[in-house]
Tab-separated table of C-alpha atoms and ligand atoms in Angstrom:
chain	number	residue	atom	x	y	z
P	1447	UNK	CA	4.640	67.189	-4.267
P	1448	UNK	CA	3.208	65.953	-1.029
P	1449	UNK	CA	-0.191	65.808	-2.924
P	1450	UNK	CA	1.284	63.450	-5.232
P	1451	UNK	CA	3.133	61.332	-2.953
P	1452	UNK	CA	-0.294	60.754	-0.673
P	1453	UNK	CA	-1.891	60.010	-3.883
P	1454	UNK	CA	0.620	57.479	-4.883
P	1455	UNK	CA	0.203	55.986	-1.247
P	1456	UNK	CA	-3.520	55.828	-1.323
P	1457	UNK	CA	-3.982	54.111	-5.000
P	1458	UNK	CA	-1.327	51.617	-3.215
P	1459	UNK	CA	-3.542	50.955	-0.490
P	1460	UNK	CA	-6.318	50.819	-2.990
P	1461	UNK	CA	-4.674	47.679	-5.020
P	1462	UNK	CA	-4.117	46.275	-1.643
P	1463	UNK	CA	-7.705	46.331	-0.813
P	1464	UNK	CA	-9.029	45.108	-4.302
P	1465	UNK	CA	-6.674	42.488	-4.642
P	1466	UNK	CA	-8.111	40.814	-1.306
P	1467	UNK	CA	-11.638	41.374	-3.051
P	1468	UNK	CA	-10.431	40.038	-5.943
P	1469	UNK	CA	-8.882	36.433	-4.828
P	1470	UNK	CA	-10.893	33.174	-4.911
P	1471	UNK	CA	-9.281	30.952	-2.501
P	1472	UNK	CA	-8.635	27.139	-3.121
P	1473	UNK	CA	-8.105	24.612	-0.545
P	1474	UNK	CA	-6.460	21.504	-1.322
P	1475	UNK	CA	-3.945	19.304	0.127
P	1476	UNK	CA	-0.738	18.682	-2.276
P	1477	UNK	CA	0.525	15.592	-1.705
P	1478	UNK	CA	-2.080	13.602	-4.285
P	1479	UNK	CA	-0.185	13.537	-7.789
P	1480	UNK	CA	-1.137	14.579	-10.348
P	1481	UNK	CA	-4.230	16.352	-8.607
P	1482	UNK	CA	-2.178	18.463	-6.496
P	1483	UNK	CA	1.605	18.285	-5.910
P	1484	UNK	CA	4.822	20.340	-5.865
P	1485	UNK	CA	7.153	21.350	-8.431
P	1486	UNK	CA	9.756	23.957	-8.190
P	1487	UNK	CA	8.007	25.275	-4.866
P	1488	UNK	CA	4.717	25.913	-6.332
P	1489	UNK	CA	1.482	23.590	-6.410
P	1490	UNK	CA	0.837	22.425	-9.924
P	1491	UNK	CA	-1.416	19.962	-10.847
P	1492	UNK	CA	-4.920	18.542	-12.561
P	1493	UNK	CA	-7.084	20.246	-10.418
P	1494	UNK	CA	-4.972	23.584	-10.088
P	1495	UNK	CA	-5.437	23.874	-13.944
P	1496	UNK	CA	-9.177	23.431	-13.520
P	1497	UNK	CA	-8.901	26.046	-10.246
P	1498	UNK	CA	-7.274	28.361	-12.535
P	1499	UNK	CA	-9.911	28.154	-15.369
P	1500	UNK	CA	-12.611	28.440	-12.543
P	1501	UNK	CA	-10.800	31.980	-11.125
P	1502	UNK	CA	-9.955	33.257	-14.841
P	1503	UNK	CA	-13.694	32.982	-15.599
P	1504	UNK	CA	-14.464	34.849	-12.655
P	1505	UNK	CA	-11.346	37.800	-12.886
P	1506	UNK	CA	-9.777	36.507	-9.722
P	1507	UNK	CA	-7.041	35.961	-8.622
P	1508	UNK	CA	-6.258	32.555	-7.660
P	1509	UNK	CA	-5.001	31.494	-3.881
P	1510	UNK	CA	-4.537	28.460	-2.921
P	1511	UNK	CA	-4.309	27.099	0.323
P	1512	UNK	CA	-2.295	23.470	0.867
P	1513	UNK	CA	-3.691	21.841	4.525
P	1514	UNK	CA	-4.574	18.771	5.701
P	1515	UNK	CA	-7.253	16.435	3.511
P	1516	UNK	CA	-9.517	16.244	6.959
P	1517	UNK	CA	-9.139	19.799	7.479
P	1518	UNK	CA	-10.588	20.888	3.953
P	1519	UNK	CA	-14.566	20.605	4.720
P	1520	UNK	CA	-14.175	23.053	7.888
P	1521	UNK	CA	-11.976	25.586	6.217
P	1522	UNK	CA	-14.906	25.863	3.540
P	1523	UNK	CA	-17.395	25.996	6.260
P	1524	UNK	CA	-15.031	28.393	8.585
P	1525	UNK	CA	-15.456	30.613	5.174
P	1526	UNK	CA	-11.486	30.589	5.088
P	1527	UNK	CA	-11.698	29.097	1.687
P	1528	UNK	CA	-13.951	29.571	-1.326
P	1529	UNK	CA	-13.553	26.362	-3.110
P	1530	UNK	CA	-11.741	23.044	-2.587
P	1531	UNK	CA	-10.608	20.622	-5.456
P	1532	UNK	CA	-8.535	17.977	-3.995
P	1533	UNK	CA	-9.528	14.699	-5.775
P	1534	UNK	CA	-12.342	14.863	-3.585
P	1535	UNK	CA	-14.724	11.950	-3.917
P	1536	UNK	CA	-18.414	12.462	-3.821
P	1537	UNK	CA	-20.260	11.286	-0.922
P	1538	UNK	CA	-23.571	11.027	1.151
P	1539	UNK	CA	-21.979	11.890	4.133
P	1540	UNK	CA	-20.101	14.815	2.752
P	1541	UNK	CA	-23.228	16.229	0.883
P	1542	UNK	CA	-24.384	16.965	4.682
P	1543	UNK	CA	-21.683	18.980	4.698
P	1544	UNK	CA	-20.409	20.736	1.437
P	1545	UNK	CA	-22.403	21.730	-1.684
P	1546	UNK	CA	-20.694	19.508	-4.930
P	1547	UNK	CA	-20.113	20.749	-8.288
P	1548	UNK	CA	-20.930	18.439	-11.180
P	1549	UNK	CA	-18.586	15.371	-11.305
P	1550	UNK	CA	-15.151	15.881	-13.088
P	1551	UNK	CA	-13.216	12.747	-12.975
P	1552	UNK	CA	-14.057	9.170	-12.032
P	1553	UNK	CA	-11.610	6.874	-10.086
P	1554	UNK	CA	-11.119	3.643	-7.993
P	1555	UNK	CA	-9.928	2.716	-4.870
P	1556	UNK	CA	-7.208	0.397	-5.363
P	1557	UNK	CA	-4.273	-1.780	-2.654
P	1558	UNK	CA	-0.392	-0.949	-2.826
P	1559	UNK	CA	1.621	-3.283	-1.556
P	1560	UNK	CA	5.177	-5.243	-1.725
P	1561	UNK	CA	6.008	-7.019	-5.083
P	1562	UNK	CA	5.265	-10.188	-2.903
P	1563	UNK	CA	2.512	-9.533	-1.515
P	1564	UNK	CA	0.167	-12.650	-0.766
P	1565	UNK	CA	-3.230	-10.228	-0.824
P	1566	UNK	CA	-5.085	-11.717	-3.658
P	1567	UNK	CA	-9.037	-10.733	-2.761
P	1568	UNK	CA	-10.823	-8.406	-0.933
P	1569	UNK	CA	-11.238	-11.140	1.517
P	1570	UNK	CA	-7.459	-10.981	2.027
P	1571	UNK	CA	-7.782	-7.876	3.862
P	1572	UNK	CA	-9.170	-9.103	7.007
P	1573	UNK	CA	-6.773	-9.162	10.007
P	1574	UNK	CA	-3.917	-6.981	7.915
P	1575	UNK	CA	-2.435	-3.584	8.824
P	1576	UNK	CA	-3.663	-1.316	7.065
P	1577	UNK	CA	-2.537	2.557	6.028
P	1578	UNK	CA	-5.220	4.902	4.725
P	1579	UNK	CA	-5.089	8.747	4.718
P	1580	UNK	CA	-6.885	10.215	7.170
P	1581	UNK	CA	-10.534	11.124	6.656
P	1582	UNK	CA	-10.344	9.610	2.666
P	1583	UNK	CA	-12.872	7.421	1.404
P	1584	UNK	CA	-10.033	4.438	2.132
P	1585	UNK	CA	-10.269	5.257	5.524
P	1586	UNK	CA	-14.033	5.128	5.666
P	1587	UNK	CA	-14.162	2.028	3.892
P	1588	UNK	CA	-11.427	0.274	5.842
P	1589	UNK	CA	-13.017	1.659	9.351
P	1590	UNK	CA	-16.552	0.377	8.311
P	1591	UNK	CA	-16.473	-2.777	6.304
P	1592	UNK	CA	-12.952	-4.491	7.067
P	1593	UNK	CA	-13.633	-4.478	10.952
P	1594	UNK	CA	-10.569	-7.014	11.998
P	1595	UNK	CA	-7.936	-4.452	10.373
P	1596	UNK	CA	-5.763	-2.325	11.955
P	1597	UNK	CA	-6.112	0.934	10.389
P	1598	UNK	CA	-2.940	3.519	10.716
P	1599	UNK	CA	-4.241	6.882	9.396
P	1600	UNK	CA	-1.712	9.005	7.915
P	1601	UNK	CA	-2.121	12.554	6.801
P	1602	UNK	CA	0.498	11.980	3.969
P	1603	UNK	CA	0.380	9.492	1.188
P	1604	UNK	CA	4.120	9.467	1.348
P	1605	UNK	CA	4.285	8.711	5.040
P	1606	UNK	CA	1.954	5.479	4.589
P	1607	UNK	CA	3.738	4.579	1.314
P	1608	UNK	CA	6.512	4.145	3.748
P	1609	UNK	CA	4.837	2.455	6.520
P	1610	UNK	CA	4.421	-0.970	4.105
P	1611	UNK	CA	8.054	-0.185	2.625
P	1612	UNK	CA	9.012	-0.563	6.569
P	1613	UNK	CA	6.515	-3.444	6.913
P	1614	UNK	CA	4.375	-1.450	9.263
P	1615	UNK	CA	1.575	-2.032	7.134
P	1616	UNK	CA	0.594	-4.792	4.606
P	1617	UNK	CA	-0.833	-2.463	2.133
P	1618	UNK	CA	-1.923	0.897	1.213
P	1619	UNK	CA	-5.644	1.737	0.089
P	1620	UNK	CA	-5.859	4.662	-1.999
P	1621	UNK	CA	-7.269	6.314	-5.536
P	1622	UNK	CA	-5.874	4.850	-8.831
P	1623	UNK	CA	-4.261	7.649	-10.472
P	1624	UNK	CA	-2.216	8.619	-7.089
P	1625	UNK	CA	-1.538	5.266	-6.717
P	1626	UNK	CA	-0.307	5.065	-10.203
P	1627	UNK	CA	2.082	8.106	-9.579
P	1628	UNK	CA	3.325	6.797	-6.248
P	1629	UNK	CA	4.356	3.096	-7.689
P	1630	UNK	CA	6.111	4.662	-10.310
P	1631	UNK	CA	8.414	6.164	-7.650
P	1632	UNK	CA	8.748	3.108	-5.440
P	1633	UNK	CA	9.588	0.395	-7.733
P	1634	UNK	CA	9.518	-1.710	-4.592
P	1635	UNK	CA	5.670	-1.469	-4.747
P	1636	UNK	CA	2.895	-2.240	-6.648
P	1637	UNK	CA	-0.504	-2.131	-7.426
P	1638	UNK	CA	-2.104	-5.283	-6.448
P	1639	UNK	CA	-5.327	-6.485	-9.139
P	1640	UNK	CA	-7.850	-6.321	-6.583
P	1641	UNK	CA	-10.973	-4.697	-7.382
P	1642	UNK	CA	-12.394	-2.528	-4.378
P	1643	UNK	CA	-15.038	0.401	-5.367
P	1644	UNK	CA	-15.335	3.105	-7.372
P	1645	UNK	CA	-15.913	6.788	-6.974
P	1646	UNK	CA	-16.008	10.444	-8.522
P	1647	UNK	CA	-14.278	13.297	-8.269
P	1648	UNK	CA	-16.162	17.160	-7.746
P	1649	UNK	CA	-15.234	20.791	-6.534
P	1650	UNK	CA	-16.663	21.263	-2.995
P	1651	UNK	CA	-17.904	24.914	-2.248
P	1652	UNK	CA	-19.851	25.732	1.533
P	1653	UNK	CA	-23.255	24.855	1.573
P	1654	UNK	CA	-25.662	27.645	0.233
P	1655	UNK	CA	-23.013	29.275	-2.008
P	1656	UNK	CA	-25.024	28.746	-4.915
P	1657	UNK	CA	-23.451	31.648	-6.902
P	1658	UNK	CA	-20.114	30.474	-7.199
P	1659	UNK	CA	-21.337	26.594	-7.733
P	1660	UNK	CA	-23.197	27.654	-10.938
P	1661	UNK	CA	-20.091	29.350	-12.378
P	1662	UNK	CA	-17.977	26.191	-11.368
P	1663	UNK	CA	-20.347	23.901	-12.975
P	1664	UNK	CA	-20.385	26.486	-15.891
P	1665	UNK	CA	-16.599	25.999	-15.962
P	1666	UNK	CA	-16.549	21.976	-15.914
P	1667	UNK	CA	-19.032	21.155	-18.058
P	1668	UNK	CA	-16.983	23.267	-20.905
P	1669	UNK	CA	-13.781	21.526	-19.874
P	1670	UNK	CA	-15.314	17.958	-20.240
P	1671	UNK	CA	-17.118	19.326	-23.807
P	1672	UNK	CA	-13.782	20.538	-24.976
P	1673	UNK	CA	-12.028	17.378	-23.856
P	1674	UNK	CA	-9.340	19.944	-21.673
P	1675	UNK	CA	-9.765	17.554	-18.392
P	1676	UNK	CA	-7.989	14.901	-20.362
P	1677	UNK	CA	-5.598	17.319	-21.732
P	1678	UNK	CA	-4.528	18.496	-17.995
P	1679	UNK	CA	-4.521	14.651	-17.048
P	1680	UNK	CA	-2.191	13.559	-19.797
P	1681	UNK	CA	0.142	16.785	-19.065
P	1682	UNK	CA	0.787	15.898	-15.529
P	1683	UNK	CA	1.055	12.019	-16.237
P	1684	UNK	CA	3.865	12.001	-18.744
V	888	LIG	N1	-10.740	10.737	-2.840
V	888	LIG	C1	-10.585	10.235	-1.886
V	888	LIG	C2	-11.121	10.929	-0.619
V	888	LIG	O1	-12.057	11.650	-1.116
V	888	LIG	C3	-9.027	10.769	-1.422
V	888	LIG	C4	-8.623	12.450	-1.871
V	888	LIG	C5	-7.162	12.567	-1.660
V	888	LIG	O2	-6.945	12.083	-0.374
V	888	LIG	N2	-6.920	14.068	-1.680
V	888	LIG	O3	-11.461	10.578	0.446
């Protein structure tokens, strides 16, 4: 009997150890619907569907870490997470810090403002107070290209949208699909008809993590070929 109990305890211990070895840790920022957001206390979204396919292909259990967007690259490089899917745009600067997969989505940066906004063109952004998400491509764009603007950098888009409603900010610059979701839930806000720039999303891994990157590229290529990423997108934008 004693032996049996010991054996069971050993098995439980072993399962615990194996489980850790058998997990794949995703890092993201879950305030970015439809890519990653909370539904019934669970993180879901297009990126999460993709991450699940990647974990499944490796026969690993997916663990999701929701952190600030500007901490994601650090989390990868310190080895605390295996990969990032966060609607992350490929940029030359980020390419120096992480390795990117093949791209899986195209986006563009748009301006959200109150419906009666007088901003009609890119040059109207001069001298305005602009809200962005800290560390996003919009943050870099406003900081480098619209020097006369005052920038409010928020960790969450929700807070940034509150800044427009309370008139602390004249507008918010962010990605098109998440902007569309945000405006759906805030009827006083609108997406302005002004083109800024386009960008492309990819999965990020720590530099040199080639084995994982090859596997991720295989999964993404298969998902794109099978039109599944479009399917995930439709599911999360209903
Ligand atoms: N696509 C933007 C970027 O990479 C914003 C991503 C995000 O906020 N999750 O900077």
